Amino acid sequence: MKSLLISCVLLSITTLGFAQRSCGSTEYARRMNYNVFSNQDNLGQTSQTARDTFANEIITIPVVIHVLYNNSTQNISDAQVMSQLRVLNEDFRRLNADASQTPEAFKSSAADCRIMFCLAQVNPRGAAQKGIVRKFTNRTSFSVDDDMKFSAAGGDDAWDAKKYLNIWVCNMQSNSIGYATPPNSEAVRDGVVIQYDCFGTVGTVRYPFNKGRTATHEIAHWMGISHIWGDNSCGSDGIDDTPRQSNYNSNCPSFPKLSSCSPNANGDMFMNFMDYTNDACMNMFTNGQKQRMRNVFSGTGYRNSFLKSYACDSSLATAAPSVTEPVKQEKPLPSVVIYPNPVQEQMQLMPVNGYDLKGKTVSIYTPSGVLMSTRILNASTNKIDVSTLKQGIYVLKIGDNNDRQVLKLIKN
Ligand SMILES: [Zn+2]
């Protein structure tokens, strides 16, 4: 049945050409014998028992983009890279403008996943380096075989997969416009691959993959969720609030799209990021998908180490800069900076981009979640005495559930 299904997918891709979305993740995971993306997550938990990290904290993931090019067109601009990061920070926070297009029937299922992405500021050797690596390759194209992840094969080696989400942007020879590794994959292969002209919203991007949703889809696989149709006829993705579908959807159907396995008159959730519809047709993750994705960051999750990664913070670089590419972040989001960090006695919290500290609660936790101290801020610049903390890494949370900043604090 599975091989029949794959044959059908390949046949339809061949028939429809490159305008049909095709993701290589499921086929890749099967070939590599990785036990996801199945209808139970990789911890063997059901969606009812999936755990969160600190409840609903914003998880920030440092990203490194490996741009592999054989010609100048494939060497996409910084602006194109940053346009992709903007889309990710909108889609995983449900700040995307087209969230309003979610049909009324599905709106209560739509989730702010409270996951964000930053371009890495510190490389694995501790030096200040922006997370865009550009590399000429003799390879005119790559396939779903991981060669782009190895310098020896004409690609570029991964940065430490415990701290960085590696994204390789290159020219794919196959019909797949992207693929991802599941959360339990080998570190040197871990990450996401995206076709260079299906990445971001400006520059080389081509319709209908010109809204950055290929990366949104693949990164969700990287966090362990599967296709919404469960890669099977009327299959299940193991998530309670995504309706069963008879198959994937293409282009952009009209709501409601019914089939023989539709659970009710609302039909398919074809606007879910885990279907195969056009970029402009997708606009939501569900609460169940959010729970499953956040589960991989929990204490026992495969991606828990990301909660302790500080690669987004350039003030933590310990060596001289190795590459200084000026990269401007579009639409910077309000945030807070800790200074100094690492700190010995007293630290200062400094608001950035209009973040308002006044009246916010600040709590310091150990990485395992033990509360060490808490206080309410009363001015726009604040000093906090941390002289009594032991040496180590701490998690600093500022603000309430709907507007919470989470920062790493290093005590020397
Ligand atoms: Zn996929």
Short mmCIF file of C-alpha atoms and ligand atoms in Angstrom, two decimals:
data_model
loop_
_atom_site.label_atom_id
_atom_site.label_comp_id
_atom_site.label_asym_id
_atom_site.label_seq_id
_atom_site.Cartn_x
_atom_site.Cartn_y
_atom_site.Cartn_z
CA MET A 1 0.00 0.00 0.00
CA LYS A 2 2.79 2.37 0.92
CA SER A 3 4.76 1.71 -2.24
CA LEU A 4 1.58 2.13 -4.26
CA LEU A 5 0.97 5.48 -2.58
CA ILE A 6 4.52 6.68 -3.24
CA SER A 7 4.19 5.61 -6.89
CA CYS A 8 0.98 7.62 -7.16
CA VAL A 9 2.65 10.66 -5.66
CA LEU A 10 5.58 10.39 -8.01
CA LEU A 11 3.28 9.88 -10.99
CA SER A 12 1.26 12.96 -10.21
CA ILE A 13 4.41 15.01 -9.69
CA THR A 14 5.71 13.92 -13.06
CA THR A 15 2.38 14.72 -14.68
CA LEU A 16 1.93 18.11 -13.09
CA GLY A 17 5.54 19.22 -13.25
CA PHE A 18 7.36 21.42 -10.78
CA ALA A 19 4.34 23.56 -9.85
CA GLN A 20 3.06 20.68 -7.72
CA ARG A 21 4.45 20.78 -4.19
CA SER A 22 6.48 17.73 -3.31
CA CYS A 23 8.20 17.24 0.02
CA GLY A 24 10.84 14.54 0.36
CA SER A 25 10.66 14.21 4.15
CA THR A 26 8.51 11.09 4.49
CA GLU A 27 10.37 9.17 1.82
CA TYR A 28 13.69 10.27 3.32
CA ALA A 29 12.70 9.20 6.87
CA ARG A 30 11.58 5.78 5.62
CA ARG A 31 14.76 5.26 3.64
CA MET A 32 16.91 6.22 6.64
CA ASN A 33 14.81 4.02 8.98
CA TYR A 34 13.98 6.97 11.22
CA ASN A 35 10.83 6.16 13.18
CA VAL A 36 8.95 9.33 12.42
CA PHE A 37 7.01 11.12 11.08
CA SER A 38 4.52 8.60 12.31
CA ASN A 39 1.21 8.95 14.05
CA GLN A 40 2.84 8.78 17.46
CA ASP A 41 5.72 11.06 18.15
CA ASN A 42 9.25 9.85 18.63
CA LEU A 43 8.89 9.64 22.41
CA GLY A 44 6.06 7.17 22.00
CA GLN A 45 3.64 9.68 23.48
CA THR A 46 0.16 10.43 22.27
CA SER A 47 -0.91 14.03 21.86
CA GLN A 48 -2.66 13.78 25.24
CA THR A 49 0.56 13.00 27.05
CA ALA A 50 2.87 15.27 25.05
CA ARG A 51 4.69 17.67 27.35
CA ASP A 52 5.51 21.32 27.06
CA THR A 53 8.68 23.03 28.22
CA PHE A 54 8.12 25.93 30.66
CA ALA A 55 4.43 26.28 29.98
CA ASN A 56 3.98 28.28 26.82
CA GLU A 57 7.31 30.11 27.02
CA ILE A 58 8.58 31.51 23.73
CA ILE A 59 11.18 29.11 22.34
CA THR A 60 13.83 30.86 20.24
CA ILE A 61 15.82 28.75 17.80
CA PRO A 62 19.18 29.93 16.43
CA VAL A 63 19.37 29.27 12.70
CA VAL A 64 22.32 28.92 10.35
CA ILE A 65 21.67 29.15 6.61
CA HIS A 66 24.12 27.35 4.31
CA VAL A 67 23.75 28.95 0.87
CA LEU A 68 25.29 26.59 -1.70
CA TYR A 69 25.61 28.06 -5.17
CA ASN A 70 26.91 27.00 -8.54
CA ASN A 71 25.96 30.28 -10.21
CA SER A 72 25.15 33.80 -9.06
CA THR A 73 21.36 33.25 -9.23
CA GLN A 74 21.60 30.48 -6.66
CA ASN A 75 23.65 32.73 -4.36
CA ILE A 76 20.50 34.27 -2.88
CA SER A 77 20.70 37.67 -1.19
CA ASP A 78 20.74 38.44 2.51
CA ALA A 79 17.39 40.17 1.93
CA GLN A 80 15.92 36.89 0.62
CA VAL A 81 17.26 35.01 3.66
CA MET A 82 15.84 37.59 6.06
CA SER A 83 12.47 37.53 4.30
CA GLN A 84 12.31 33.80 5.10
CA LEU A 85 13.11 34.39 8.78
CA ARG A 86 10.35 36.99 8.90
CA VAL A 87 7.84 34.46 7.50
CA LEU A 88 8.89 31.83 10.07
CA ASN A 89 8.51 34.33 12.91
CA GLU A 90 5.04 35.17 11.66
CA ASP A 91 3.80 31.65 10.87
CA PHE A 92 4.95 30.05 14.13
CA ARG A 93 3.46 32.98 16.13
CA ARG A 94 0.24 33.20 14.06
CA LEU A 95 1.19 36.76 13.18
CA ASN A 96 0.86 35.99 9.46
CA ALA A 97 -1.40 38.51 7.72
CA ASP A 98 -3.32 35.70 5.98
CA ALA A 99 -4.33 34.17 9.35
CA SER A 100 -7.57 36.03 8.64
CA GLN A 101 -8.14 33.63 5.71
CA THR A 102 -8.56 30.61 8.03
CA PRO A 103 -12.19 29.48 7.63
CA GLU A 104 -14.38 30.33 10.63
CA ALA A 105 -14.93 26.61 11.27
CA PHE A 106 -11.19 26.07 11.93
CA LYS A 107 -10.31 29.34 13.67
CA SER A 108 -10.68 27.93 17.19
CA SER A 109 -8.15 25.19 16.31
CA ALA A 110 -5.51 27.64 15.03
CA ALA A 111 -2.48 28.11 17.28
CA ASP A 112 0.21 30.62 18.12
CA CYS A 113 2.99 28.02 18.53
CA ARG A 114 5.16 30.52 20.46
CA ILE A 115 8.29 29.42 18.58
CA MET A 116 10.65 31.98 17.07
CA PHE A 117 13.82 31.94 14.99
CA CYS A 118 16.91 34.15 14.99
CA LEU A 119 19.88 34.25 12.69
CA ALA A 120 22.80 32.82 14.72
CA GLN A 121 25.25 35.43 15.97
CA VAL A 122 27.90 33.09 17.42
CA ASN A 123 29.45 30.15 15.56
CA PRO A 124 30.19 26.72 17.10
CA ARG A 125 33.73 27.82 17.94
CA GLY A 126 32.39 30.70 20.01
CA ALA A 127 33.36 33.44 17.53
CA ALA A 128 31.01 36.20 16.45
CA GLN A 129 29.66 35.13 13.06
CA LYS A 130 26.35 35.84 11.41
CA GLY A 131 24.55 32.62 10.55
CA ILE A 132 24.71 32.89 6.76
CA VAL A 133 27.42 30.71 5.22
CA ARG A 134 27.92 31.17 1.48
CA LYS A 135 29.82 28.53 -0.43
CA PHE A 136 30.49 27.91 -4.09
CA THR A 137 29.92 24.30 -5.11
CA ASN A 138 30.90 22.41 -8.24
CA ARG A 139 27.62 20.54 -7.95
CA THR A 140 25.00 21.87 -10.36
CA SER A 141 22.28 20.17 -8.29
CA PHE A 142 21.64 17.99 -5.25
CA SER A 143 19.11 15.26 -4.49
CA VAL A 144 17.45 13.91 -1.33
CA ASP A 145 20.67 12.12 -0.29
CA ASP A 146 22.25 14.60 2.17
CA ASP A 147 25.28 15.44 -0.01
CA MET A 148 24.60 19.15 0.60
CA LYS A 149 25.35 18.52 4.30
CA PHE A 150 28.94 17.41 3.77
CA SER A 151 31.82 19.58 2.56
CA ALA A 152 33.53 16.47 1.16
CA ALA A 153 30.55 15.91 -1.17
CA GLY A 154 30.35 19.50 -2.42
CA GLY A 155 28.10 20.71 0.39
CA ASP A 156 28.79 22.41 3.71
CA ASP A 157 29.16 20.67 7.08
CA ALA A 158 26.46 21.20 9.70
CA TRP A 159 26.97 23.46 12.69
CA ASP A 160 26.36 21.77 16.08
CA ALA A 161 22.84 20.37 15.73
CA LYS A 162 22.27 20.61 19.48
CA LYS A 163 22.43 24.40 19.28
CA TYR A 164 21.53 25.38 15.72
CA LEU A 165 18.83 24.60 13.22
CA ASN A 166 20.84 24.00 10.04
CA ILE A 167 19.10 25.04 6.82
CA TRP A 168 20.75 24.24 3.50
CA VAL A 169 19.53 26.30 0.57
CA CYS A 170 20.61 24.84 -2.76
CA ASN A 171 19.47 23.66 -6.18
CA MET A 172 17.56 20.39 -5.95
CA GLN A 173 17.62 18.17 -8.99
CA SER A 174 14.66 16.05 -7.98
CA ASN A 175 11.07 17.22 -7.88
CA SER A 176 11.27 17.68 -4.12
CA ILE A 177 11.43 21.34 -3.16
CA GLY A 178 12.50 20.50 0.36
CA TYR A 179 12.98 17.84 3.00
CA ALA A 180 13.65 17.64 6.70
CA THR A 181 15.17 15.21 9.16
CA PRO A 182 12.99 14.08 12.08
CA PRO A 183 14.03 14.92 15.66
CA ASN A 184 15.92 11.67 16.29
CA SER A 185 18.26 11.85 13.30
CA GLU A 186 22.06 11.79 13.19
CA ALA A 187 23.58 15.13 14.22
CA VAL A 188 25.67 15.56 11.04
CA ARG A 189 22.53 15.21 8.88
CA ASP A 190 20.11 17.06 11.15
CA GLY A 191 18.23 19.99 9.62
CA VAL A 192 16.23 21.16 6.68
CA VAL A 193 16.96 21.48 2.95
CA ILE A 194 15.09 23.98 0.77
CA GLN A 195 15.16 24.61 -2.97
CA TYR A 196 16.78 28.05 -3.46
CA ASP A 197 13.91 29.57 -5.43
CA CYS A 198 11.27 28.39 -2.95
CA PHE A 199 12.94 30.16 -0.02
CA GLY A 200 11.76 33.52 1.32
CA THR A 201 9.48 36.00 -0.40
CA VAL A 202 11.83 38.19 -2.47
CA GLY A 203 14.69 37.68 -4.94
CA THR A 204 14.67 34.42 -6.91
CA VAL A 205 11.38 33.05 -5.55
CA ARG A 206 8.85 31.63 -7.98
CA TYR A 207 5.09 31.14 -7.84
CA PRO A 208 3.40 29.23 -6.24
CA PHE A 209 6.18 28.72 -3.66
CA ASN A 210 6.90 32.42 -3.17
CA LYS A 211 5.56 33.00 0.36
CA GLY A 212 8.17 31.10 2.37
CA ARG A 213 5.84 28.27 3.36
CA THR A 214 8.13 25.47 2.15
CA ALA A 215 10.47 26.26 5.07
CA THR A 216 7.54 26.60 7.49
CA HIS A 217 6.36 23.11 6.42
CA GLU A 218 9.82 21.50 6.57
CA ILE A 219 10.75 23.01 9.94
CA ALA A 220 7.50 21.64 11.37
CA HIS A 221 8.65 18.18 10.17
CA TRP A 222 11.97 18.88 11.88
CA MET A 223 9.95 19.32 15.08
CA GLY A 224 8.35 15.92 14.53
CA ILE A 225 4.94 16.46 12.97
CA SER A 226 3.80 14.65 9.86
CA HIS A 227 1.72 15.48 6.82
CA ILE A 228 -1.89 16.24 7.64
CA TRP A 229 -3.21 13.29 5.61
CA GLY A 230 -0.88 10.92 7.52
CA ASP A 231 0.81 9.89 4.22
CA ASN A 232 -1.94 7.35 3.70
CA SER A 233 -5.42 7.20 2.21
CA CYS A 234 -7.72 8.58 4.94
CA GLY A 235 -4.66 8.28 7.18
CA SER A 236 -4.13 9.93 10.53
CA ASP A 237 -1.29 12.23 11.53
CA GLY A 238 -1.90 11.21 15.14
CA ILE A 239 -3.09 14.67 16.06
CA ASP A 240 -6.61 15.05 17.41
CA ASP A 241 -7.65 18.39 15.95
CA THR A 242 -6.56 17.84 12.33
CA PRO A 243 -9.40 16.16 10.37
CA ARG A 244 -8.67 13.06 8.27
CA GLN A 245 -8.23 13.62 4.55
CA SER A 246 -8.42 11.15 1.70
CA ASN A 247 -5.12 12.46 0.32
CA TYR A 248 -3.02 15.61 0.03
CA ASN A 249 -4.48 18.72 -1.60
CA SER A 250 -2.90 20.68 -4.45
CA ASN A 251 -3.20 24.27 -5.68
CA CYS A 252 -5.93 25.92 -3.58
CA PRO A 253 -9.32 24.21 -3.11
CA SER A 254 -12.46 26.08 -2.09
CA PHE A 255 -13.79 25.63 1.43
CA PRO A 256 -15.34 23.24 2.29
CA LYS A 257 -13.42 20.48 0.49
CA LEU A 258 -15.21 17.23 1.31
CA SER A 259 -14.21 13.63 0.72
CA SER A 260 -15.44 10.20 1.72
CA CYS A 261 -13.39 10.33 4.92
CA SER A 262 -14.29 13.87 6.00
CA PRO A 263 -15.40 13.70 9.64
CA ASN A 264 -17.99 16.46 9.15
CA ALA A 265 -19.17 19.21 6.81
CA ASN A 266 -15.98 21.25 7.34
CA GLY A 267 -14.00 18.75 5.26
CA ASP A 268 -10.23 19.00 4.71
CA MET A 269 -8.02 21.47 6.54
CA PHE A 270 -6.24 22.23 3.26
CA MET A 271 -5.02 25.58 4.61
CA ASN A 272 -2.84 23.77 7.16
CA PHE A 273 0.92 24.23 6.65
CA MET A 274 1.28 20.43 6.54
CA ASP A 275 -0.81 19.94 3.41
CA TYR A 276 0.56 20.31 -0.16
CA THR A 277 -1.37 23.41 -1.19
CA ASN A 278 0.17 26.58 -2.64
CA ASP A 279 2.04 28.94 -0.32
CA ALA A 280 -0.70 31.57 -0.57
CA CYS A 281 -3.33 28.98 0.41
CA MET A 282 -1.70 27.92 3.72
CA ASN A 283 -2.14 29.87 6.94
CA MET A 284 -2.34 27.72 10.09
CA PHE A 285 -1.02 25.14 12.53
CA THR A 286 -3.47 23.64 15.04
CA ASN A 287 -3.26 23.51 18.84
CA GLY A 288 -2.54 19.77 18.59
CA GLN A 289 0.32 20.34 16.15
CA LYS A 290 1.68 23.06 18.45
CA GLN A 291 1.63 20.69 21.43
CA ARG A 292 3.42 17.97 19.46
CA MET A 293 6.08 20.34 18.17
CA ARG A 294 6.76 21.87 21.59
CA ASN A 295 7.02 18.37 23.04
CA VAL A 296 10.41 17.88 21.35
CA PHE A 297 11.76 20.77 23.45
CA SER A 298 10.53 19.38 26.79
CA GLY A 299 12.91 17.93 29.39
CA THR A 300 12.93 14.49 27.76
CA GLY A 301 12.57 15.75 24.17
CA TYR A 302 15.21 15.31 21.45
CA ARG A 303 15.54 19.07 20.98
CA ASN A 304 15.61 20.13 24.65
CA SER A 305 19.21 21.38 24.21
CA PHE A 306 17.88 24.36 22.20
CA LEU A 307 16.52 25.87 25.42
CA LYS A 308 20.13 26.29 26.56
CA SER A 309 21.55 27.53 23.26
CA TYR A 310 22.74 31.11 23.46
CA ALA A 311 23.87 31.42 19.85
CA CYS A 312 21.42 34.27 19.22
CA ASP A 313 23.32 36.57 21.54
CA SER A 314 26.44 38.13 19.97
CA SER A 315 27.59 39.48 23.35
CA LEU A 316 28.48 35.89 24.25
CA ALA A 317 31.07 35.49 21.49
CA THR A 318 34.44 34.65 23.00
CA ALA A 319 36.75 34.85 20.00
CA ALA A 320 37.43 37.37 17.25
CA PRO A 321 34.86 37.60 14.46
CA SER A 322 35.64 35.24 11.59
CA VAL A 323 33.17 36.61 9.07
CA THR A 324 31.50 39.99 9.29
CA GLU A 325 28.66 40.14 6.85
CA PRO A 326 26.34 43.02 7.54
CA VAL A 327 22.88 41.50 7.77
CA LYS A 328 19.96 43.69 8.64
CA GLN A 329 17.01 42.13 10.44
CA GLU A 330 13.70 43.18 8.97
CA LYS A 331 11.02 44.36 11.36
CA PRO A 332 12.98 43.83 14.61
CA LEU A 333 10.76 42.53 17.39
CA PRO A 334 10.67 44.13 20.85
CA SER A 335 13.02 42.40 23.23
CA VAL A 336 15.26 42.72 26.25
CA VAL A 337 19.03 42.44 26.55
CA ILE A 338 20.90 41.38 29.69
CA TYR A 339 24.11 43.31 30.36
CA PRO A 340 26.66 42.10 31.18
CA ASN A 341 26.14 38.47 30.31
CA PRO A 342 27.93 36.45 31.67
CA VAL A 343 27.41 38.36 34.93
CA GLN A 344 29.08 38.15 38.33
CA GLU A 345 27.23 40.44 40.72
CA GLN A 346 24.71 42.79 39.20
CA MET A 347 23.03 42.72 35.81
CA GLN A 348 21.03 45.32 34.01
CA LEU A 349 17.97 44.63 31.85
CA MET A 350 17.87 46.89 28.83
CA PRO A 351 14.73 47.21 26.67
CA VAL A 352 15.21 47.11 22.86
CA ASN A 353 12.85 48.28 20.11
CA GLY A 354 10.35 49.84 22.46
CA TYR A 355 9.88 46.91 24.83
CA ASP A 356 8.33 48.26 28.05
CA LEU A 357 9.82 46.78 31.22
CA LYS A 358 7.69 48.71 33.67
CA GLY A 359 5.43 46.51 35.81
CA LYS A 360 6.79 43.28 34.27
CA THR A 361 7.58 40.29 36.48
CA VAL A 362 11.12 38.92 36.20
CA SER A 363 11.80 35.35 37.33
CA ILE A 364 15.05 33.40 37.28
CA TYR A 365 14.95 29.61 36.92
CA THR A 366 17.50 26.84 36.69
CA PRO A 367 17.45 25.03 33.30
CA SER A 368 15.44 22.24 34.97
CA GLY A 369 12.77 24.73 36.01
CA VAL A 370 13.49 25.47 39.71
CA LEU A 371 12.49 29.04 40.53
CA MET A 372 15.41 30.94 42.10
CA SER A 373 13.97 34.44 42.42
CA THR A 374 11.18 36.67 41.22
CA ARG A 375 10.46 40.41 41.33
CA ILE A 376 8.40 43.11 39.63
CA LEU A 377 10.19 45.83 37.67
CA ASN A 378 9.34 49.46 38.31
CA ALA A 379 11.42 51.49 35.87
CA SER A 380 12.50 51.31 32.23
CA THR A 381 16.08 50.34 33.14
CA ASN A 382 16.58 47.82 35.87
CA LYS A 383 19.43 46.39 37.88
CA ILE A 384 19.14 42.98 39.50
CA ASP A 385 21.55 41.58 42.06
CA VAL A 386 22.50 37.98 41.21
CA SER A 387 25.54 37.69 43.49
CA THR A 388 23.94 34.87 45.48
CA LEU A 389 23.37 32.61 42.44
CA LYS A 390 25.81 29.76 41.90
CA GLN A 391 27.85 29.63 38.68
CA GLY A 392 25.96 28.23 35.72
CA ILE A 393 23.28 28.81 33.10
CA TYR A 394 19.89 30.17 34.14
CA VAL A 395 16.67 30.97 32.35
CA LEU A 396 15.30 34.45 32.86
CA LYS A 397 11.62 35.02 32.12
CA ILE A 398 10.15 38.49 31.81
CA GLY A 399 6.47 39.33 31.44
CA ASP A 400 3.26 37.35 31.53
CA ASN A 401 1.96 34.49 29.39
CA ASN A 402 0.90 36.57 26.42
CA ASP A 403 4.02 38.71 26.26
CA ARG A 404 6.83 36.67 27.70
CA GLN A 405 10.51 37.05 26.91
CA VAL A 406 12.83 34.18 27.76
CA LEU A 407 16.56 34.83 27.96
CA LYS A 408 19.62 32.83 28.88
CA LEU A 409 21.61 34.17 31.82
CA ILE A 410 25.13 32.96 32.48
CA LYS A 411 26.44 33.44 36.02
CA ASN A 412 30.22 33.44 36.46
ZN ZN B 1 6.36 17.47 4.03
#
